[in-house]
Short mmCIF file of C-alpha atoms in Angstrom, two decimals:
data_model
loop_
_atom_site.label_atom_id
_atom_site.label_comp_id
_atom_site.label_asym_id
_atom_site.label_seq_id
_atom_site.Cartn_x
_atom_site.Cartn_y
_atom_site.Cartn_z
CA MET J 1 -54.04 -16.87 -6.27
CA THR J 2 -51.51 -16.10 -9.04
CA ASP J 3 -48.75 -16.34 -6.45
CA PHE J 4 -49.80 -19.86 -5.62
CA VAL J 5 -49.78 -20.95 -9.25
CA VAL J 6 -46.34 -19.36 -9.64
CA ILE J 7 -45.04 -21.28 -6.60
CA LEU J 8 -46.38 -24.56 -7.99
CA ILE J 9 -44.95 -24.04 -11.49
CA SER J 10 -41.68 -22.89 -10.01
CA THR J 11 -41.23 -25.88 -7.71
CA ILE J 12 -42.51 -28.52 -10.13
CA LEU J 13 -40.80 -27.40 -13.34
CA VAL J 14 -38.47 -24.41 -13.20
CA ASN J 15 -36.70 -25.16 -9.91
CA ASN J 16 -37.41 -28.86 -9.82
CA PHE J 17 -35.81 -30.17 -6.65
CA VAL J 18 -34.23 -33.21 -8.27
CA LEU J 19 -33.25 -32.12 -11.76
CA VAL J 20 -32.45 -28.45 -11.20
CA GLN J 21 -31.45 -28.16 -7.54
CA PHE J 22 -30.04 -31.71 -7.30
CA LEU J 23 -31.68 -32.46 -3.96
CA GLY J 24 -33.11 -35.86 -3.10
CA LEU J 25 -30.96 -37.74 -5.59
CA CYS J 26 -30.63 -40.75 -3.27
CA PRO J 27 -34.26 -41.94 -3.48
CA PHE J 28 -34.35 -40.72 -7.09
CA MET J 29 -31.69 -43.27 -8.01
CA GLY J 30 -32.61 -45.86 -5.40
CA VAL J 31 -36.37 -46.30 -5.77
CA SER J 32 -36.70 -45.79 -9.53
CA ASN J 33 -36.23 -49.36 -10.67
CA LYS J 34 -39.94 -50.15 -10.83
CA LEU J 35 -42.84 -47.89 -11.73
CA GLU J 36 -45.21 -49.14 -8.99
CA THR J 37 -42.64 -48.62 -6.26
CA ALA J 38 -41.86 -45.16 -7.61
CA ILE J 39 -45.54 -44.19 -7.48
CA GLY J 40 -45.74 -45.40 -3.86
CA MET J 41 -42.56 -43.56 -2.95
CA GLY J 42 -43.86 -40.42 -4.65
CA GLY J 43 -47.05 -40.60 -2.60
CA ALA J 44 -45.19 -41.18 0.66
CA THR J 45 -42.73 -38.36 -0.03
CA THR J 46 -45.55 -35.98 -0.93
CA PHE J 47 -47.26 -36.78 2.37
CA VAL J 48 -44.07 -36.33 4.40
CA LEU J 49 -42.81 -33.24 2.58
CA THR J 50 -46.05 -31.29 2.86
CA LEU J 51 -46.47 -32.18 6.52
CA ALA J 52 -42.80 -31.54 7.30
CA SER J 53 -42.79 -28.10 5.72
CA ILE J 54 -45.94 -27.16 7.65
CA CYS J 55 -44.52 -28.47 10.94
CA SER J 56 -41.13 -26.87 10.42
CA TYR J 57 -42.85 -23.56 9.67
CA LEU J 58 -44.78 -23.82 12.93
CA VAL J 59 -41.69 -24.81 14.89
CA HIS J 60 -39.62 -22.04 13.37
CA ASN J 61 -42.14 -19.23 13.73
CA PHE J 62 -43.74 -20.12 17.07
CA ILE J 63 -40.93 -21.76 19.02
CA LEU J 64 -37.52 -20.82 17.61
CA ALA J 65 -38.16 -17.24 16.54
CA PRO J 66 -39.79 -16.00 19.78
CA LEU J 67 -37.01 -17.55 21.84
CA GLY J 68 -34.28 -16.19 19.56
CA LEU J 69 -33.03 -19.68 18.80
CA GLU J 70 -32.99 -19.46 15.00
CA TYR J 71 -29.42 -20.76 14.91
CA LEU J 72 -30.82 -24.11 16.04
CA LYS J 73 -33.11 -24.41 13.06
CA THR J 74 -31.14 -27.09 11.17
CA ILE J 75 -31.11 -29.49 14.11
CA ALA J 76 -34.69 -28.64 15.03
CA PHE J 77 -35.87 -29.32 11.46
CA ILE J 78 -34.06 -32.66 11.39
CA LEU J 79 -35.92 -33.61 14.56
CA VAL J 80 -39.25 -32.48 13.12
CA ILE J 81 -38.65 -34.42 9.91
CA ALA J 82 -37.72 -37.57 11.81
CA VAL J 83 -40.94 -37.34 13.79
CA VAL J 84 -43.05 -36.76 10.68
CA VAL J 85 -41.41 -39.67 8.88
CA GLN J 86 -42.07 -41.95 11.86
CA PHE J 87 -45.68 -40.80 11.77
CA ALA J 88 -45.92 -41.46 8.02
CA LYS J 89 -44.42 -44.90 8.55
CA MET J 90 -47.06 -45.81 11.10
CA PHE J 91 -49.79 -44.32 8.90
CA ILE J 92 -48.74 -46.34 5.83
CA GLU J 93 -48.25 -49.51 7.87
CA LYS J 94 -51.87 -49.32 9.03
CA THR J 95 -53.47 -48.15 5.76
CA SER J 96 -51.48 -50.09 3.16
CA PRO J 97 -49.36 -52.98 4.45
CA LEU J 98 -48.48 -53.90 0.87
CA LEU J 99 -46.99 -50.49 0.08
CA TYR J 100 -45.26 -50.63 3.45
CA ARG J 101 -43.56 -53.88 2.48
CA VAL J 102 -42.67 -52.62 -1.00
CA LEU J 103 -41.13 -49.38 0.24
CA GLY J 104 -39.26 -51.24 2.97
CA VAL J 105 -36.09 -49.46 4.00
CA PHE J 106 -36.76 -46.47 1.76
CA LEU J 107 -39.57 -45.24 3.96
CA PRO J 108 -37.38 -44.43 6.99
CA LEU J 109 -34.81 -43.19 4.48
CA ILE J 110 -37.12 -40.26 3.64
CA THR J 111 -35.64 -38.83 6.84
CA THR J 112 -32.34 -38.47 5.07
CA ASN J 113 -33.91 -37.21 1.85
CA CYS J 114 -32.17 -33.87 1.61
CA ALA J 115 -35.09 -32.45 -0.37
CA VAL J 116 -37.18 -32.50 2.82
CA LEU J 117 -34.63 -30.56 4.84
CA GLY J 118 -33.95 -28.39 1.80
CA VAL J 119 -37.60 -27.36 1.56
CA ALA J 120 -37.76 -26.51 5.27
CA LEU J 121 -34.59 -24.42 5.13
CA GLN J 122 -35.60 -22.66 1.92
CA ASN J 123 -38.96 -21.82 3.44
CA THR J 124 -37.31 -19.92 6.27
CA ALA J 125 -34.69 -18.39 3.99
CA LYS J 126 -37.38 -17.06 1.64
CA ALA J 127 -39.58 -15.95 4.58
CA HIS J 128 -42.61 -17.76 3.22
CA THR J 129 -45.98 -17.39 4.92
CA PHE J 130 -47.83 -20.42 6.26
CA THR J 131 -49.77 -21.10 3.04
CA GLU J 132 -46.73 -20.47 0.90
CA SER J 133 -44.66 -22.89 2.99
CA ALA J 134 -47.27 -25.61 2.72
CA LEU J 135 -47.61 -25.05 -1.02
CA TYR J 136 -43.85 -24.91 -1.51
CA GLY J 137 -43.48 -28.26 0.22
CA PHE J 138 -46.38 -29.72 -1.73
CA GLY J 139 -45.07 -28.41 -5.06
CA ALA J 140 -41.55 -29.67 -4.32
CA ALA J 141 -42.98 -33.09 -3.54
CA LEU J 142 -45.10 -33.09 -6.70
CA GLY J 143 -42.04 -32.17 -8.78
CA PHE J 144 -40.05 -34.91 -7.06
CA SER J 145 -42.76 -37.53 -7.64
CA PHE J 146 -43.29 -36.37 -11.23
CA VAL J 147 -39.67 -36.89 -12.31
CA LEU J 148 -39.30 -40.00 -10.14
CA ILE J 149 -42.27 -41.68 -11.84
CA LEU J 150 -41.22 -40.71 -15.37
CA PHE J 151 -37.65 -41.77 -14.60
CA SER J 152 -38.72 -45.16 -13.27
CA ALA J 153 -40.77 -45.88 -16.41
CA MET J 154 -37.67 -45.06 -18.42
CA ARG J 155 -35.40 -47.20 -16.26
CA GLU J 156 -37.65 -50.20 -16.79
CA ARG J 157 -36.84 -49.77 -20.46
CA LEU J 158 -33.14 -49.16 -19.84
CA ALA J 159 -32.96 -52.43 -17.88
CA VAL J 160 -33.44 -54.38 -21.11
CA ALA J 161 -31.23 -52.14 -23.28
CA ASP J 162 -27.89 -53.36 -24.59
CA VAL J 163 -25.92 -50.91 -22.46
CA PRO J 164 -22.11 -51.33 -22.49
CA VAL J 165 -21.06 -53.27 -19.39
CA PRO J 166 -19.19 -50.42 -17.60
CA PHE J 167 -22.29 -48.23 -17.88
CA LYS J 168 -24.91 -50.72 -16.70
CA GLY J 169 -27.20 -49.91 -13.80
CA ALA J 170 -26.62 -46.74 -11.79
CA ALA J 171 -24.10 -45.27 -14.25
CA ILE J 172 -26.51 -45.06 -17.15
CA GLY J 173 -29.18 -43.90 -14.70
CA MET J 174 -26.96 -40.98 -13.71
CA ILE J 175 -26.29 -40.13 -17.36
CA THR J 176 -30.03 -40.20 -18.07
CA ALA J 177 -30.69 -37.95 -15.08
CA GLY J 178 -28.01 -35.58 -16.39
CA LEU J 179 -29.60 -35.42 -19.84
CA MET J 180 -32.98 -34.82 -18.22
CA SER J 181 -31.60 -32.03 -16.18
CA LEU J 182 -30.32 -30.48 -19.44
CA ALA J 183 -33.82 -30.69 -20.87
CA PHE J 184 -35.30 -29.12 -17.73
CA MET J 185 -33.10 -26.06 -18.35
CA GLY J 186 -35.54 -25.32 -21.13
CA PHE J 187 -38.05 -24.28 -18.46
CA SER J 188 -35.81 -21.50 -17.17
CA GLY J 189 -37.46 -18.12 -17.29
CA LEU J 190 -41.03 -19.44 -17.14
CA VAL J 191 -41.80 -17.66 -13.87
CA MET M 1 -49.08 -76.24 -62.81
CA ALA M 2 -46.28 -75.70 -60.38
CA PHE M 3 -46.74 -73.81 -57.19
CA MET M 4 -43.82 -71.88 -55.87
CA LYS M 5 -42.85 -73.02 -52.43
CA MET M 6 -42.50 -69.87 -50.39
CA THR M 7 -42.89 -69.24 -46.72
CA SER M 8 -44.08 -65.97 -45.28
CA PRO M 9 -43.34 -63.05 -45.36
CA HIS M 10 -44.60 -62.54 -48.88
CA THR M 11 -44.00 -58.83 -49.02
CA THR M 12 -41.86 -57.76 -51.94
CA ARG M 13 -40.97 -54.30 -50.73
CA ALA M 14 -37.66 -54.03 -48.97
CA GLY M 15 -38.29 -52.58 -45.55
CA ASP M 16 -35.07 -52.68 -43.61
CA THR M 17 -33.77 -49.88 -41.42
CA GLY M 18 -31.33 -48.66 -44.04
CA ASP M 19 -34.18 -48.19 -46.50
CA VAL M 20 -36.23 -46.13 -44.04
CA MET M 21 -33.24 -44.00 -43.14
CA LYS M 22 -32.43 -43.35 -46.79
CA GLN M 23 -35.99 -42.13 -47.32
CA VAL M 24 -35.61 -39.76 -44.36
CA ILE M 25 -32.38 -38.37 -45.78
CA LEU M 26 -34.05 -37.94 -49.16
CA ALA M 27 -36.97 -36.10 -47.55
CA CYS M 28 -34.53 -33.68 -45.92
CA VAL M 29 -33.28 -32.52 -49.31
CA PRO M 30 -35.97 -29.87 -50.04
CA GLY M 31 -35.38 -28.33 -46.63
CA LEU M 32 -31.62 -28.40 -47.13
CA ILE M 33 -31.91 -26.75 -50.55
CA THR M 34 -34.20 -24.04 -49.21
CA LEU M 35 -31.92 -23.36 -46.25
CA SER M 36 -28.91 -23.13 -48.55
CA TYR M 37 -30.78 -20.87 -50.96
CA PHE M 38 -31.78 -18.39 -48.28
CA PHE M 39 -28.86 -18.57 -45.85
CA GLY M 40 -25.93 -19.50 -48.09
CA PRO M 41 -23.77 -22.63 -48.09
CA GLY M 42 -23.36 -22.80 -44.28
CA THR M 43 -26.02 -25.42 -43.66
CA LEU M 44 -24.71 -27.68 -46.41
CA ILE M 45 -21.22 -27.50 -44.88
CA ASN M 46 -22.74 -28.29 -41.45
CA VAL M 47 -24.59 -31.31 -42.80
CA VAL M 48 -21.50 -32.70 -44.53
CA MET M 49 -19.28 -32.17 -41.50
CA ALA M 50 -21.85 -33.61 -39.09
CA SER M 51 -22.41 -36.69 -41.27
CA ILE M 52 -18.70 -37.42 -41.51
CA THR M 53 -18.25 -36.98 -37.75
CA ALA M 54 -21.28 -39.16 -37.08
CA ILE M 55 -19.97 -41.98 -39.26
CA ALA M 56 -16.50 -41.73 -37.72
CA CYS M 57 -17.85 -41.79 -34.14
CA GLU M 58 -20.23 -44.63 -34.93
CA ALA M 59 -17.43 -46.70 -36.48
CA ALA M 60 -15.08 -45.98 -33.57
CA VAL M 61 -17.61 -47.02 -30.92
CA LEU M 62 -18.67 -50.15 -32.82
CA LYS M 63 -15.00 -51.08 -33.16
CA LEU M 64 -14.49 -50.57 -29.41
CA ARG M 65 -17.50 -52.74 -28.60
CA ASN M 66 -16.44 -55.46 -31.09
CA ARG M 67 -19.62 -55.11 -33.11
CA PRO M 68 -19.77 -55.56 -36.90
CA VAL M 69 -18.90 -52.07 -38.13
CA GLY M 70 -20.03 -52.46 -41.73
CA PHE M 71 -23.40 -53.92 -40.80
CA PHE M 72 -24.38 -51.07 -38.50
CA LEU M 73 -22.97 -48.33 -40.73
CA LYS M 74 -25.13 -49.59 -43.57
CA ASP M 75 -28.34 -48.81 -41.68
CA TYR M 76 -27.59 -45.07 -42.19
CA SER M 77 -28.96 -44.18 -38.76
CA ALA M 78 -25.76 -42.33 -37.84
CA VAL M 79 -25.97 -40.33 -41.07
CA VAL M 80 -29.57 -39.37 -40.27
CA THR M 81 -28.50 -38.10 -36.85
CA GLY M 82 -25.70 -36.12 -38.49
CA VAL M 83 -27.97 -34.67 -41.17
CA LEU M 84 -30.67 -33.62 -38.69
CA LEU M 85 -28.17 -32.00 -36.34
CA GLY M 86 -26.46 -30.28 -39.28
CA LEU M 87 -29.81 -28.85 -40.39
CA ALA M 88 -30.57 -27.58 -36.90
CA LEU M 89 -27.21 -25.88 -36.26
CA PRO M 90 -26.72 -22.24 -37.23
CA PRO M 91 -24.89 -21.80 -40.54
CA TYR M 92 -21.23 -20.69 -40.34
CA CYS M 93 -20.80 -21.84 -36.74
CA PRO M 94 -17.19 -22.89 -35.96
CA TRP M 95 -16.29 -26.42 -37.01
CA TRP M 96 -15.72 -27.63 -33.46
CA ILE M 97 -19.36 -26.86 -32.59
CA VAL M 98 -20.49 -29.32 -35.23
CA VAL M 99 -17.94 -31.94 -34.21
CA VAL M 100 -18.60 -31.68 -30.46
CA GLY M 101 -22.37 -31.76 -30.99
CA THR M 102 -22.33 -34.75 -33.31
CA ALA M 103 -19.85 -36.65 -31.16
CA SER M 104 -21.98 -36.18 -28.04
CA ALA M 105 -25.10 -37.12 -30.00
CA ILE M 106 -23.63 -40.38 -31.29
CA ILE M 107 -21.48 -41.43 -28.33
CA LEU M 108 -23.40 -40.08 -25.34
CA ALA M 109 -27.00 -40.23 -26.46
CA LYS M 110 -26.85 -43.29 -28.69
CA HIS M 111 -24.05 -45.71 -27.95
CA LEU M 112 -23.91 -45.43 -24.16
CA TYR M 113 -27.49 -46.70 -24.27
CA GLY M 114 -26.62 -49.63 -26.49
CA GLY M 115 -26.75 -48.11 -29.95
CA MET M 116 -29.40 -48.31 -32.64
CA GLY M 117 -32.86 -49.01 -31.24
CA TYR M 118 -32.12 -48.43 -27.55
CA ASN M 119 -31.60 -44.69 -27.24
CA PRO M 120 -34.34 -43.18 -25.04
CA PHE M 121 -33.56 -39.65 -26.26
CA ASN M 122 -33.33 -38.36 -29.80
CA PRO M 123 -29.55 -38.21 -30.35
CA ALA M 124 -29.59 -35.16 -32.62
CA MET M 125 -31.62 -33.17 -30.10
CA VAL M 126 -29.36 -34.20 -27.21
CA GLY M 127 -26.41 -32.91 -29.24
CA TYR M 128 -28.28 -29.69 -29.98
CA VAL M 129 -29.28 -29.03 -26.36
CA ILE M 130 -25.77 -29.76 -25.05
CA LEU M 131 -24.40 -27.24 -27.56
CA LEU M 132 -27.08 -24.65 -26.85
CA ILE M 133 -26.39 -24.73 -23.10
CA SER M 134 -22.61 -24.97 -23.37
CA PHE M 135 -21.96 -22.49 -26.19
CA PRO M 136 -24.91 -20.05 -26.22
CA VAL M 137 -23.04 -17.32 -28.13
CA GLU M 138 -22.07 -19.46 -31.11
CA MET M 139 -25.44 -21.21 -31.12
CA THR M 140 -27.61 -18.11 -31.29
CA GLN M 141 -25.96 -16.42 -34.28
CA TRP M 142 -28.17 -17.18 -37.22
CA ALA M 143 -27.40 -16.04 -40.72
CA ILE M 144 -29.76 -13.53 -42.28
CA PRO M 145 -31.80 -14.60 -45.30
CA ARG M 146 -30.74 -13.37 -48.73
CA THR M 147 -33.79 -11.09 -48.94
CA MET M 148 -32.25 -8.93 -46.23
CA LEU M 149 -28.91 -8.42 -47.98
CA GLU M 150 -28.27 -5.00 -49.44
CA ASP M 151 -28.33 -4.49 -53.19
CA GLY M 152 -25.26 -5.81 -54.91
CA GLN M 153 -24.18 -7.79 -51.83
CA GLY M 154 -24.25 -11.49 -52.58
CA PRO M 155 -24.58 -14.20 -49.94
CA LEU M 156 -21.38 -15.54 -48.41
CA GLY M 157 -19.33 -17.51 -50.92
CA PRO M 158 -18.39 -21.09 -50.07
CA TRP M 159 -14.67 -20.25 -49.88
CA ILE M 160 -15.10 -17.41 -47.38
CA ALA M 161 -17.58 -19.52 -45.44
CA LEU M 162 -15.12 -22.43 -45.15
CA GLN M 163 -12.34 -20.06 -44.10
CA HIS M 164 -14.54 -18.59 -41.41
CA ILE M 165 -15.69 -21.97 -40.15
CA PHE M 166 -12.22 -23.49 -39.89
CA THR M 167 -9.99 -20.55 -38.97
CA GLY M 168 -12.43 -17.99 -37.61
CA ALA M 169 -10.97 -15.55 -40.15
CA GLY M 170 -13.04 -12.65 -41.38
CA SER M 171 -16.05 -11.13 -39.70
CA ILE M 172 -19.45 -12.37 -40.75
CA ASP M 173 -21.38 -9.98 -38.51
CA ALA M 174 -22.87 -8.39 -41.61
CA PHE M 175 -24.38 -11.75 -42.43
CA THR M 176 -25.93 -12.60 -39.04
CA GLY M 177 -29.05 -11.32 -37.39
CA ALA M 178 -32.05 -12.12 -35.25
CA THR M 179 -34.43 -14.88 -36.30
CA PRO M 180 -38.17 -14.13 -36.38
CA LEU M 181 -38.59 -15.92 -33.03
CA ASP M 182 -35.75 -13.82 -31.53
CA VAL M 183 -37.49 -10.67 -32.67
CA PHE M 184 -40.71 -11.69 -30.96
CA LYS M 185 -38.82 -12.67 -27.81
CA HIS M 186 -37.08 -9.32 -27.52
CA ASN M 187 -39.99 -7.08 -28.48
CA ASN M 188 -42.85 -8.19 -26.32
CA SER M 189 -44.64 -4.90 -25.94
CA GLN M 190 -45.22 -3.74 -29.48
CA LEU M 191 -47.86 -4.13 -32.09
CA VAL M 192 -47.33 -7.12 -34.33
CA GLU M 193 -48.13 -4.97 -37.33
CA HIS M 194 -45.43 -2.53 -36.31
CA LEU M 195 -42.90 -5.35 -35.98
CA TYR M 196 -43.86 -6.71 -39.37
CA ASN M 197 -43.28 -3.33 -40.96
CA SER M 198 -40.16 -2.23 -39.13
CA GLU M 199 -38.13 -5.41 -38.74
CA PRO M 200 -36.48 -6.28 -42.07
CA ILE M 201 -36.79 -10.00 -41.39
CA PHE M 202 -40.57 -9.63 -41.51
CA ALA M 203 -40.76 -6.77 -43.96
CA THR M 204 -38.94 -8.72 -46.67
CA GLY M 205 -40.90 -11.89 -46.02
CA ARG M 206 -44.48 -12.85 -46.61
CA TRP M 207 -46.14 -14.44 -43.53
CA ALA M 208 -43.69 -15.51 -40.88
CA GLY M 209 -40.28 -14.04 -41.58
CA ALA M 210 -38.21 -14.04 -44.73
CA GLY M 211 -36.68 -17.39 -45.57
CA TRP M 212 -38.08 -19.21 -42.54
CA GLU M 213 -41.56 -19.62 -43.99
CA TRP M 214 -40.14 -21.31 -47.09
CA VAL M 215 -37.77 -23.45 -45.05
CA ASN M 216 -40.69 -24.70 -42.99
CA LEU M 217 -42.82 -25.32 -46.06
CA ALA M 218 -39.95 -27.30 -47.58
CA PHE M 219 -39.71 -29.48 -44.48
CA LEU M 220 -43.49 -29.87 -44.60
CA LEU M 221 -43.12 -31.12 -48.17
CA GLY M 222 -40.46 -33.62 -47.07
CA GLY M 223 -42.66 -34.71 -44.19
CA VAL M 224 -45.67 -35.26 -46.41
CA TYR M 225 -43.49 -37.38 -48.69
CA LEU M 226 -42.46 -39.53 -45.71
CA LEU M 227 -46.11 -39.86 -44.69
CA TYR M 228 -46.95 -40.92 -48.24
CA ARG M 229 -44.22 -43.55 -48.10
CA LYS M 230 -45.66 -44.69 -44.74
CA ILE M 231 -42.34 -44.19 -42.95
CA PHE M 232 -44.32 -43.03 -39.90
CA THR M 233 -47.98 -42.56 -39.01
CA TRP M 234 -49.70 -39.19 -39.02
CA HIS M 235 -50.45 -39.16 -35.29
CA THR M 236 -47.39 -37.47 -33.80
CA PRO M 237 -46.87 -34.63 -36.32
CA VAL M 238 -50.56 -33.85 -36.72
CA SER M 239 -51.23 -33.77 -33.01
CA MET M 240 -48.14 -31.63 -32.41
CA LEU M 241 -48.99 -29.10 -35.14
CA ALA M 242 -52.67 -29.03 -34.14
CA THR M 243 -51.73 -28.31 -30.53
CA ILE M 244 -49.42 -25.46 -31.54
CA PHE M 245 -52.14 -24.10 -33.82
CA ILE M 246 -54.87 -24.26 -31.16
CA LEU M 247 -52.66 -22.76 -28.42
CA SER M 248 -51.42 -19.90 -30.56
CA LEU M 249 -54.97 -19.24 -31.74
CA ALA M 250 -56.23 -19.21 -28.16
CA PHE M 251 -53.58 -16.85 -26.81
CA TYR M 252 -53.18 -14.56 -29.83
CA ASP M 253 -55.12 -11.34 -29.37
CA GLY M 254 -54.58 -10.23 -32.94
CA GLY M 255 -52.43 -7.20 -32.29
CA SER M 256 -49.73 -7.12 -29.64
CA SER M 257 -46.51 -9.11 -29.77
CA HIS M 258 -47.00 -9.83 -26.06
CA SER M 259 -49.56 -12.47 -26.94
CA GLY M 260 -47.11 -14.64 -28.80
CA GLY M 261 -47.76 -14.29 -32.51
CA SER M 262 -50.34 -15.70 -34.87
CA PRO M 263 -50.82 -19.41 -35.61
CA TYR M 264 -49.19 -18.91 -39.05
CA PHE M 265 -46.20 -17.42 -37.36
CA HIS M 266 -45.76 -20.33 -34.95
CA LEU M 267 -46.33 -23.01 -37.55
CA LEU M 268 -43.96 -21.48 -40.10
CA SER M 269 -41.07 -20.28 -37.98
CA GLY M 270 -38.14 -21.85 -36.21
CA ALA M 271 -37.90 -25.61 -36.28
CA THR M 272 -41.63 -26.35 -36.11
CA MET M 273 -41.91 -28.43 -39.27
CA LEU M 274 -38.45 -30.01 -38.95
CA GLY M 275 -39.39 -30.98 -35.41
CA ALA M 276 -42.86 -32.25 -36.25
CA PHE M 277 -41.92 -34.48 -39.17
CA PHE M 278 -38.26 -35.39 -38.67
CA ILE M 279 -37.52 -35.19 -34.94
CA ALA M 280 -40.71 -36.06 -33.09
CA THR M 281 -41.39 -39.04 -35.34
CA ASP M 282 -38.16 -40.81 -34.37
CA PRO M 283 -39.45 -44.39 -33.96
CA VAL M 284 -37.03 -45.26 -31.16
CA SER M 285 -37.44 -42.40 -28.73
CA SER M 286 -41.12 -41.54 -29.27
CA ALA M 287 -44.18 -43.21 -27.80
CA VAL M 288 -45.17 -46.42 -29.53
CA SER M 289 -48.93 -46.93 -29.30
CA THR M 290 -51.35 -44.98 -31.49
CA LYS M 291 -53.05 -43.28 -28.57
CA GLY M 292 -49.66 -42.70 -26.95
CA ARG M 293 -48.40 -40.91 -30.06
CA LEU M 294 -51.30 -38.50 -29.92
CA PHE M 295 -50.46 -37.62 -26.31
CA TYR M 296 -46.77 -37.47 -27.15
CA GLY M 297 -47.27 -35.07 -30.05
CA ALA M 298 -49.66 -32.91 -28.07
CA GLY M 299 -47.15 -32.74 -25.22
CA ILE M 300 -44.42 -31.54 -27.57
CA GLY M 301 -46.80 -28.95 -29.01
CA ILE M 302 -47.71 -27.58 -25.58
CA LEU M 303 -44.06 -27.44 -24.43
CA VAL M 304 -42.91 -25.77 -27.66
CA TYR M 305 -45.53 -23.06 -27.32
CA VAL M 306 -45.03 -22.53 -23.58
CA ILE M 307 -41.24 -22.24 -23.79
CA ARG M 308 -41.36 -20.07 -26.92
CA VAL M 309 -43.79 -17.59 -25.44
CA TRP M 310 -42.97 -17.57 -21.72
CA GLY M 311 -39.53 -19.17 -21.42
CA ASN M 312 -36.00 -17.86 -21.93
CA TYR M 313 -35.28 -19.63 -25.18
CA PRO M 314 -36.65 -18.34 -28.50
CA ASP M 315 -37.21 -21.81 -29.93
CA ALA M 316 -38.02 -24.89 -27.96
CA VAL M 317 -38.36 -27.88 -30.25
CA ALA M 318 -35.19 -29.54 -28.90
CA PHE M 319 -36.18 -29.06 -25.26
CA ALA M 320 -39.77 -30.13 -25.87
CA VAL M 321 -38.71 -33.28 -27.71
CA LEU M 322 -36.24 -34.25 -24.97
CA LEU M 323 -38.81 -33.66 -22.24
CA MET M 324 -41.40 -35.77 -24.03
CA ASN M 325 -38.78 -38.46 -24.77
CA PHE M 326 -38.41 -38.61 -21.01
CA ALA M 327 -42.16 -39.07 -20.64
CA ALA M 328 -42.57 -41.51 -23.55
CA PRO M 329 -42.02 -44.78 -21.59
CA PHE M 330 -44.58 -43.58 -19.04
CA ILE M 331 -47.08 -42.71 -21.77
CA ASP M 332 -46.56 -46.13 -23.33
CA TYR M 333 -47.10 -47.77 -19.97
CA TYR M 334 -50.59 -46.29 -19.68
CA THR M 335 -51.66 -46.42 -23.32
CA LEU M 336 -51.13 -50.10 -23.98
CA PRO M 337 -53.33 -51.27 -26.83
CA ARG M 338 -55.64 -54.22 -26.18
CA THR M 339 -54.29 -57.49 -27.52
CA TYR M 340 -56.63 -59.46 -29.78
CA GLY M 341 -58.51 -61.97 -27.66
CA HIS M 342 -58.26 -60.03 -24.42
CA ASP M 343 -60.90 -57.85 -22.81
CA LYS M 344 -58.53 -55.15 -21.72
CA ALA M 345 -54.94 -54.10 -22.20
CA ARG M 346 -52.37 -55.82 -20.06
CA ARG M 347 -48.62 -56.01 -19.94
CA ALA M 348 -46.76 -59.09 -21.11
CA THR M 349 -44.77 -59.03 -17.89
CA GLU M 350 -47.86 -58.75 -15.70
CA LYS M 351 -48.29 -61.50 -13.13
CA LYS M 352 -51.18 -63.87 -13.66
CA ASP M 353 -53.81 -63.98 -10.96
#
């Protein structure tokens, strides 16, 4: 039980995928202009990431490992992630057409979210068990959604700030993300 | 009988930004005096250097952006940033630490975001965190309080201090030591009573480490003055201090240093009071609504306690404030007050049905 709490705290705060490991920066910068969109994107990514880390665990341990094909894991994981994203896309299209429209191109782009592949690869590198893998993916997605949502609320405010022209838009967003990542260093040593 | 023709506002009290900022600087004075009394002239030198750098950077950026320099300098906000950063920096740190920290505070954290009123992060704390992460050695050498000096040994004179700050000449190792929070961080398996008796920083103090308890009480005094002058509302500082108090009470087992120290210790050591009354109450970077301020303060309190007790850093006010600055727009978003005439809170930008 304690292990699980440690994994969650570690992935959400201490080793936050966006602000500490710098994975998944593309949707972090791209979908953070509006709070509602960010919440939708956070939900979709959580769904995909958890499912993808479970599936990639199964693929790795029951297909690749017995056949001695571990060197294929990167390409196999990319395939698994693409399938899971396609599944999530269909799922969201049926359950929430509005969110589907709002997310638009960013939904298929979860495929190229390096955090998803990063979680799958780290799971095998750290030799996580099934539950640990699922929780690691879930925690990573929670950490991603957490900072994405907070960041989007802040960017709504930055949009009306009197930012110097050369720093408008993505530039000031990057600087804000950098300052946030400094603040997240305060969590180091928690677990 | 002649009536004076006057339009509103009818208030007679001046209430511009410069006035508020001057009150904040005034309220810092007790803390500054106490710090200088216990730790020598280092803090005063820091404050002066940081203020000058802050004004210079502010003027340079305003000039670059073709803004009225005199108008913005007169609101004293740059001086407040300089003073707060100067108070937070360790005494006798090299001069370039102060200059780099203040320059990044003013240029990076304030003017890249549009200057006064737009900065999402507290500039002084951004400067502090950048310094702490970039120059950990210089930033963790605190001076020892005068109560720990040996008989006949006076605190560092201003001349020697200036020489050390600007040329690095002379060793001041005899004048530096661990802060009370450092001691707790590095001795997590002893009895608190033992620490209090054996460590000189506690043995020569009263409740929470020599010097530090008085510094914190002095900042508390300044904070209460600001509350009395209605510069800010009570919500943020009270909720932050109450959270630290409750958490330290809940986790303190009364004896071992593993459990994080008593509530007195946490309230009266490190930057607790400076953070609660001078940093967390920054009107620009904190949450705005009344309910939001309560959440904001409580969040800072929780983070300060968690990082102090379980994290790598001995004190955490700067990190906690930055992290909650990050969360403040989100808190505001969900704690909108109800506008008069409406049933429930709604955003001005919300679409009408």
